[in-house]
Coordinates of C-alpha atoms in Angstrom, one line a residue:
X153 CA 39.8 9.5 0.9
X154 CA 39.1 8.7 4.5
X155 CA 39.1 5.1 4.8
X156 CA 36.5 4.3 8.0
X157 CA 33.8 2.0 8.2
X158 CA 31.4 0.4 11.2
X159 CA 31.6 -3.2 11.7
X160 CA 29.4 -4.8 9.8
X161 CA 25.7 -5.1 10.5
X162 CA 24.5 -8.3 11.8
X163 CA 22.9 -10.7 9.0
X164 CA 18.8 -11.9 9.8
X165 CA 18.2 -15.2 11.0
X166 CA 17.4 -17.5 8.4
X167 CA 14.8 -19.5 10.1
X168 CA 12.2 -18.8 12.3
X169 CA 9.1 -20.3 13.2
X170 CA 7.0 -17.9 11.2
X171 CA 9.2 -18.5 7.9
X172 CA 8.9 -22.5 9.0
X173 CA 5.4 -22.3 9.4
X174 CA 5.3 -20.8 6.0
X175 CA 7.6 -23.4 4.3
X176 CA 5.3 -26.1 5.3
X177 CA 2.4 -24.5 4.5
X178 CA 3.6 -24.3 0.9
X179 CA 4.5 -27.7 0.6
X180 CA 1.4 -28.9 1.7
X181 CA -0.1 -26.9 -0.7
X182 CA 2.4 -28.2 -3.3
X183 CA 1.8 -31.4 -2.6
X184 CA -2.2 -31.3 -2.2
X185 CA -2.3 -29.0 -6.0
X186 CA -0.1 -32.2 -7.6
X187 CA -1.4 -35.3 -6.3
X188 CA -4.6 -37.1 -7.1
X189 CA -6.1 -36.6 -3.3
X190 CA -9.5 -37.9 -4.5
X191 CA -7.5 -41.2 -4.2
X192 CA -7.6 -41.0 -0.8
X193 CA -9.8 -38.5 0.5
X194 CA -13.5 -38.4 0.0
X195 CA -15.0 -35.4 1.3
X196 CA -18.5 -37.2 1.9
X197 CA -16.7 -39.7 4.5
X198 CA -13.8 -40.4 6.7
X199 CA -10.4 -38.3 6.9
X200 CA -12.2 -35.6 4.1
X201 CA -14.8 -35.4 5.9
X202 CA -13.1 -34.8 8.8
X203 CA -11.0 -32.0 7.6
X204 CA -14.4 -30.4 6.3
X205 CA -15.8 -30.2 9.8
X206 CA -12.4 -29.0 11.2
X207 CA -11.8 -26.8 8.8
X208 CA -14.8 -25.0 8.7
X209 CA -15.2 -24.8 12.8
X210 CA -11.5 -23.2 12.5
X211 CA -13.1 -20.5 10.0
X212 CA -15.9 -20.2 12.2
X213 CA -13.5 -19.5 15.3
X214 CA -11.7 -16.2 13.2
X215 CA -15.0 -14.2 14.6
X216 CA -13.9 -14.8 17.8
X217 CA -11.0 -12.3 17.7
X218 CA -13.3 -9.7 16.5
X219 CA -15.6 -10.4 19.5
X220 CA -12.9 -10.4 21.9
X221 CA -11.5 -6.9 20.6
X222 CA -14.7 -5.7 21.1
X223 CA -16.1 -7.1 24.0
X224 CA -13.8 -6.8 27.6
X225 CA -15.9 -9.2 29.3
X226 CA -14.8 -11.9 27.4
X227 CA -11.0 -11.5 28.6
X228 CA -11.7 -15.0 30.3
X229 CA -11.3 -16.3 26.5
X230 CA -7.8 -14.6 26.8
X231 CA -5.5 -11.7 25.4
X232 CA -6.4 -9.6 22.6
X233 CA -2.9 -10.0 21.4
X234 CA -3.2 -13.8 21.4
X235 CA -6.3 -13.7 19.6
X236 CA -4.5 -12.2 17.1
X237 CA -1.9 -14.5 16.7
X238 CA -4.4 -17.1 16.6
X239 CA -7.0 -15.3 13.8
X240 CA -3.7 -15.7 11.2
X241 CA -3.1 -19.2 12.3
X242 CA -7.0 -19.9 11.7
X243 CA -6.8 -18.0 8.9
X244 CA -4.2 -19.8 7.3
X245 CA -5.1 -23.8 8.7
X246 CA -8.5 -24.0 8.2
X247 CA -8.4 -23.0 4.0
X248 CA -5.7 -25.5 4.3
X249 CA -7.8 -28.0 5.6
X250 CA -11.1 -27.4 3.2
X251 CA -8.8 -27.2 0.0
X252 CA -8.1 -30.9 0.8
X253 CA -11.5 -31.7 1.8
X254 CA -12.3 -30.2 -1.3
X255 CA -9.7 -31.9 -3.1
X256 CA -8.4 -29.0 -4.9
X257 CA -11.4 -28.8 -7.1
X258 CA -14.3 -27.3 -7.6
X259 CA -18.0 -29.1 -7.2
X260 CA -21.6 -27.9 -7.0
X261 CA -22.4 -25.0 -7.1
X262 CA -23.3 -24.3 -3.3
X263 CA -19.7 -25.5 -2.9
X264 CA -18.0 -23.3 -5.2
X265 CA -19.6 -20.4 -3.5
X266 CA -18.2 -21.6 0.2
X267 CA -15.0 -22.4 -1.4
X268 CA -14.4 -19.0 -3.2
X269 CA -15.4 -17.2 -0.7
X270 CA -13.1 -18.9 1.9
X271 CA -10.4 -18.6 -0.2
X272 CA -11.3 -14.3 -0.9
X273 CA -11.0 -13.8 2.9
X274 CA -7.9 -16.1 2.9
X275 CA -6.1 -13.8 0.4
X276 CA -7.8 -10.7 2.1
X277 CA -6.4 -11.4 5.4
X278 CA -2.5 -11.7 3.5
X279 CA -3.3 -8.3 2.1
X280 CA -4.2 -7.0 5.8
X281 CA -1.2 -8.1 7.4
X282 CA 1.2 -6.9 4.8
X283 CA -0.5 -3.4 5.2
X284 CA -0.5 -3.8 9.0
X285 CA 3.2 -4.5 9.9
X286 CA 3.5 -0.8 8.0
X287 CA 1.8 0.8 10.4
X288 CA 3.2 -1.2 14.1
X289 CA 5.6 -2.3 16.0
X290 CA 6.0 -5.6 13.8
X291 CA 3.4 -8.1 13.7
X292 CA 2.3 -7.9 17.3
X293 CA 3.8 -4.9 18.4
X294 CA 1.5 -1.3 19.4
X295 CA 0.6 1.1 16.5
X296 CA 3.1 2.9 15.2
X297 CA 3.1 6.9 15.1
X298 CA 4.3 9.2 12.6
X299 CA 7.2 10.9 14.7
X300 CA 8.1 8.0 16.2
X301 CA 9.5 7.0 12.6
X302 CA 10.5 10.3 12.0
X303 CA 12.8 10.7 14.8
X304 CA 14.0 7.1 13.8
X305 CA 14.9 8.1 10.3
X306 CA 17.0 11.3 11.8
X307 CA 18.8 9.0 14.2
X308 CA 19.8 7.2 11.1
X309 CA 21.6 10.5 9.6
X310 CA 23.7 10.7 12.7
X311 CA 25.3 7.5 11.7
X312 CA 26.6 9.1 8.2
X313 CA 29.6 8.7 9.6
X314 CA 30.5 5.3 9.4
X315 CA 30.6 6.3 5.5
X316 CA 33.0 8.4 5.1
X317 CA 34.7 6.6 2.8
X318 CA 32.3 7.7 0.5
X319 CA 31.6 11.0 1.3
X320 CA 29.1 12.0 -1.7
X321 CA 26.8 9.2 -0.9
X322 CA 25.5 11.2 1.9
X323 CA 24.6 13.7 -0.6
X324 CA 23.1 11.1 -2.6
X325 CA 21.0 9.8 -0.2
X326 CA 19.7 13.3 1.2
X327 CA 18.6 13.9 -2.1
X328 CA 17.0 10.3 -2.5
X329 CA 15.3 11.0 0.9
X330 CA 13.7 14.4 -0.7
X331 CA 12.0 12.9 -4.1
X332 CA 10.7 10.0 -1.4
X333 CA 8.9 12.5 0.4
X334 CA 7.2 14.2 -2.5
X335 CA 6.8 11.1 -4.3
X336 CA 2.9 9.8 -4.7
X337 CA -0.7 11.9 -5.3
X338 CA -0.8 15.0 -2.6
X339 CA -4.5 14.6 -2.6
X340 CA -5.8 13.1 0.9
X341 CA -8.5 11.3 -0.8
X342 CA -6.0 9.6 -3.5
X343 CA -3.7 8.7 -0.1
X344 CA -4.2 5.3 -0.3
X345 CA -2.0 5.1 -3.6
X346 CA 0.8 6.7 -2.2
X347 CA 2.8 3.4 -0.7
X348 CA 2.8 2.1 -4.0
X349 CA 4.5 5.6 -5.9
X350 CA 6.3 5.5 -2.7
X351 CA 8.0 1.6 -3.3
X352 CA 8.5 2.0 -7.0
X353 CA 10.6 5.6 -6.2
X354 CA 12.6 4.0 -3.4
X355 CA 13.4 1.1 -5.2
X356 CA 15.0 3.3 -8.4
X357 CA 16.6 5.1 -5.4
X358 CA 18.0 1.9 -4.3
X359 CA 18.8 0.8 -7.3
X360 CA 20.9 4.4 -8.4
X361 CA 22.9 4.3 -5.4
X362 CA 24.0 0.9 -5.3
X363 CA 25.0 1.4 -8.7
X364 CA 26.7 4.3 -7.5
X365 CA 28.5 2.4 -4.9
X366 CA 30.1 -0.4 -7.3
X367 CA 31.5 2.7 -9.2
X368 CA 32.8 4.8 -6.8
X369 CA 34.9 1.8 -4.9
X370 CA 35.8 0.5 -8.4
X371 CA 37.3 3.6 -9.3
X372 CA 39.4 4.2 -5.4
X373 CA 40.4 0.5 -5.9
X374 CA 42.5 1.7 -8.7
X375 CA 43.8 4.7 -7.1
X376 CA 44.3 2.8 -3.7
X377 CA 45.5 -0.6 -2.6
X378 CA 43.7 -0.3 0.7
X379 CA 40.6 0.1 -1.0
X380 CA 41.0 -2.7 -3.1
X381 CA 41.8 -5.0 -0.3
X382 CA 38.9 -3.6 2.0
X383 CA 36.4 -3.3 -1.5
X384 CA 33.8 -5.9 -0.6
X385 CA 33.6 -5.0 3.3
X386 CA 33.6 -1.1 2.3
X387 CA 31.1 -1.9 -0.4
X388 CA 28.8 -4.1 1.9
X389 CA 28.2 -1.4 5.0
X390 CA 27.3 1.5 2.5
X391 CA 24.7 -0.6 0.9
X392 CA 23.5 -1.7 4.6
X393 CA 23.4 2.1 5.8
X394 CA 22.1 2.4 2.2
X395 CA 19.0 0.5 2.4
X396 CA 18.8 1.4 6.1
X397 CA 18.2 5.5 5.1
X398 CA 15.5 4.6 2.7
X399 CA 13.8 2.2 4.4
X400 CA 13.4 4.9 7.2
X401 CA 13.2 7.3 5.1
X402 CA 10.1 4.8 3.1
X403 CA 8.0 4.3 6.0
X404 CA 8.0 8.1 6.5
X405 CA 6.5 8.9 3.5
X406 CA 4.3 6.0 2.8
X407 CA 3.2 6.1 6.9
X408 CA -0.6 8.1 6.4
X409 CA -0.9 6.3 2.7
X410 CA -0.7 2.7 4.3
X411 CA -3.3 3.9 7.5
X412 CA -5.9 4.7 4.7
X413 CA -5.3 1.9 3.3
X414 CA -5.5 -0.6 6.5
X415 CA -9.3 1.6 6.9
X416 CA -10.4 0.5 3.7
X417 CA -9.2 -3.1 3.6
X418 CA -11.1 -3.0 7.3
X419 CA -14.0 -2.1 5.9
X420 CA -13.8 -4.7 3.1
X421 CA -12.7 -7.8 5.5
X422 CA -15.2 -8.2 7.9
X423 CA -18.4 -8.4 5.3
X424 CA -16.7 -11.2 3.5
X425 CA -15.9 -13.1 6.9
X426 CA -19.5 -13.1 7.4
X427 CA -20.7 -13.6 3.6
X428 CA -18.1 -16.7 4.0
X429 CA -19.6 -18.2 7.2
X430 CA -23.3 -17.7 5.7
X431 CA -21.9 -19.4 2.5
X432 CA -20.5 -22.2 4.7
X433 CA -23.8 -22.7 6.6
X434 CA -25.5 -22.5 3.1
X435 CA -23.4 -25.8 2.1
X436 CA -23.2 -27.7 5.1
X437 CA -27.5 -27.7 5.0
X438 CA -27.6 -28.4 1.2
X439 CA -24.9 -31.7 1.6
X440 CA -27.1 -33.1 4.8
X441 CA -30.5 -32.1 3.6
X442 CA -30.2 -32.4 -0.2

């Protein structure tokens, strides 16, 4: 067995402002779900009423990335891109904000309309950008195109080399690569299922191979000192180039099914933002009126 391996791939950064931003956004929402906030926040005066005005002019500022996607003339209001980045902050802070001005409860019933419907477009807009880093350059980055991924995934076969130490893995992974392709409903109008088919598939793919891995090195460890010295590093970089040719190889295949999908959860989004700001308006007039 021809013992030659790549160095090994660089590990993700464990922080990151996104993956901060997120940590303390759980623990607020940890902390708001387990404490008594009616204690200290009313939402009828003071700091709860604060975060009720804040929280719904933050909701109310998520149309303004829609405008400015639409409209040029409004490029004084700045980038399209930082709108962007902005709409998921927004989208994000202000439920924050009205959960505790709401003190994690429910109340009349003009409230529990706002509420629910802040916290539908909330979860719609998580759903959106998991579909839309599918289908672009990352979270901020151009659309994507289909050969573009393509002719990344082939790149990725060039690299077989750097596992020759396990030289029916390649064959493996081809034939992983082909039930990927064909896996999910071939009927355009059905498309939008296919990322899921597509993830469950790759995942038993991953899984098999992996498996296949452990075994393979297990077995050349007994037959060869060098591989049992060199077993974990060996056993490491196939998994990487692994779960690199399947990811590729993923996105290929699932590409058209996540576009579809992105269309529809368009098409869904935008009628609740507004159903949600009419809702809002709705209870701000019945709690100063009524």
């Amino acid at each position: 067995m021809a013992l030659r391996a790549e160095p090994e791939p660089q590990r993700r950064r464990l922080l990151s402002t996104g993956r901060l931003f997120f940590v303390l956004v759980a623990a607020l929402l940890y902390l708001g779900w387990n404490t008594q906030t009616q204690r200290y926040i009313s939402p009828n005066r003071g700091v709860g009423y604060t975060l009720g005005i804040v929280g719904g002019s933050l909701m109310l500022l998520l149309l303004v990335y829609s405008l400015r996607k639409r409209w040029a003339w409004l490029s004084f209001l700045g980038s399209t891109p930082g709108w962007f980045r902005f709409h998921m902050v927004l989208g994000i802070v202000g439920p924050l904000c009205i959960l505790y001005h709401a003190n994690f409860g429910t109340g009349a019933t003009n409230s529990n309309v706002a509420l629910f419907s802040m916290l539908t477009v909330a979860a719609s807009g998580l759903i959106g950008r998991y579909i839309y880093v599918h289908i672009h350059h990352g979270l901020y980055g151009r659309k994507l195109e289909l050969g573009e991924l393509r002719a990344g995934a082939e790149g990725l076969r060039s690299l077989s080399g750097s596992i020759s130490f396990l030289p029916e893995l390649v064959t493996r992974i081809e034939s992983a690569e082909q039930r990927l392709l064909k896996a999910g409903p071939q009927l355009s109008f059905l498309g939008f299922a296919k990322p899921i088919v597509v993830n469950l598939v790759a995942l038993e793919a991953r899984w098999q191979l992996h498996r296949y891995i452990r075994q393979a090195l297990y077995a050349g460890a007994r037959r060869s000192a060098v591989v049992a010295l060199e077993h974990r590093r060996l056993g490491f970089t196939a998994r990487c180039y692994v779960d690199r040719r399947l990811a590729a190889t993923r996105r290929v295949a699932g590409f058209e099914g996540y576009e579809r999908l992105f269309s529809l959860w368009h098409a869904l989004h935008i009628p609740l933002i507004f159903i949600m700001v009419i809702a809002a308006v709705i209870h701000v007039i019945a709690v100063h009126v009524y």
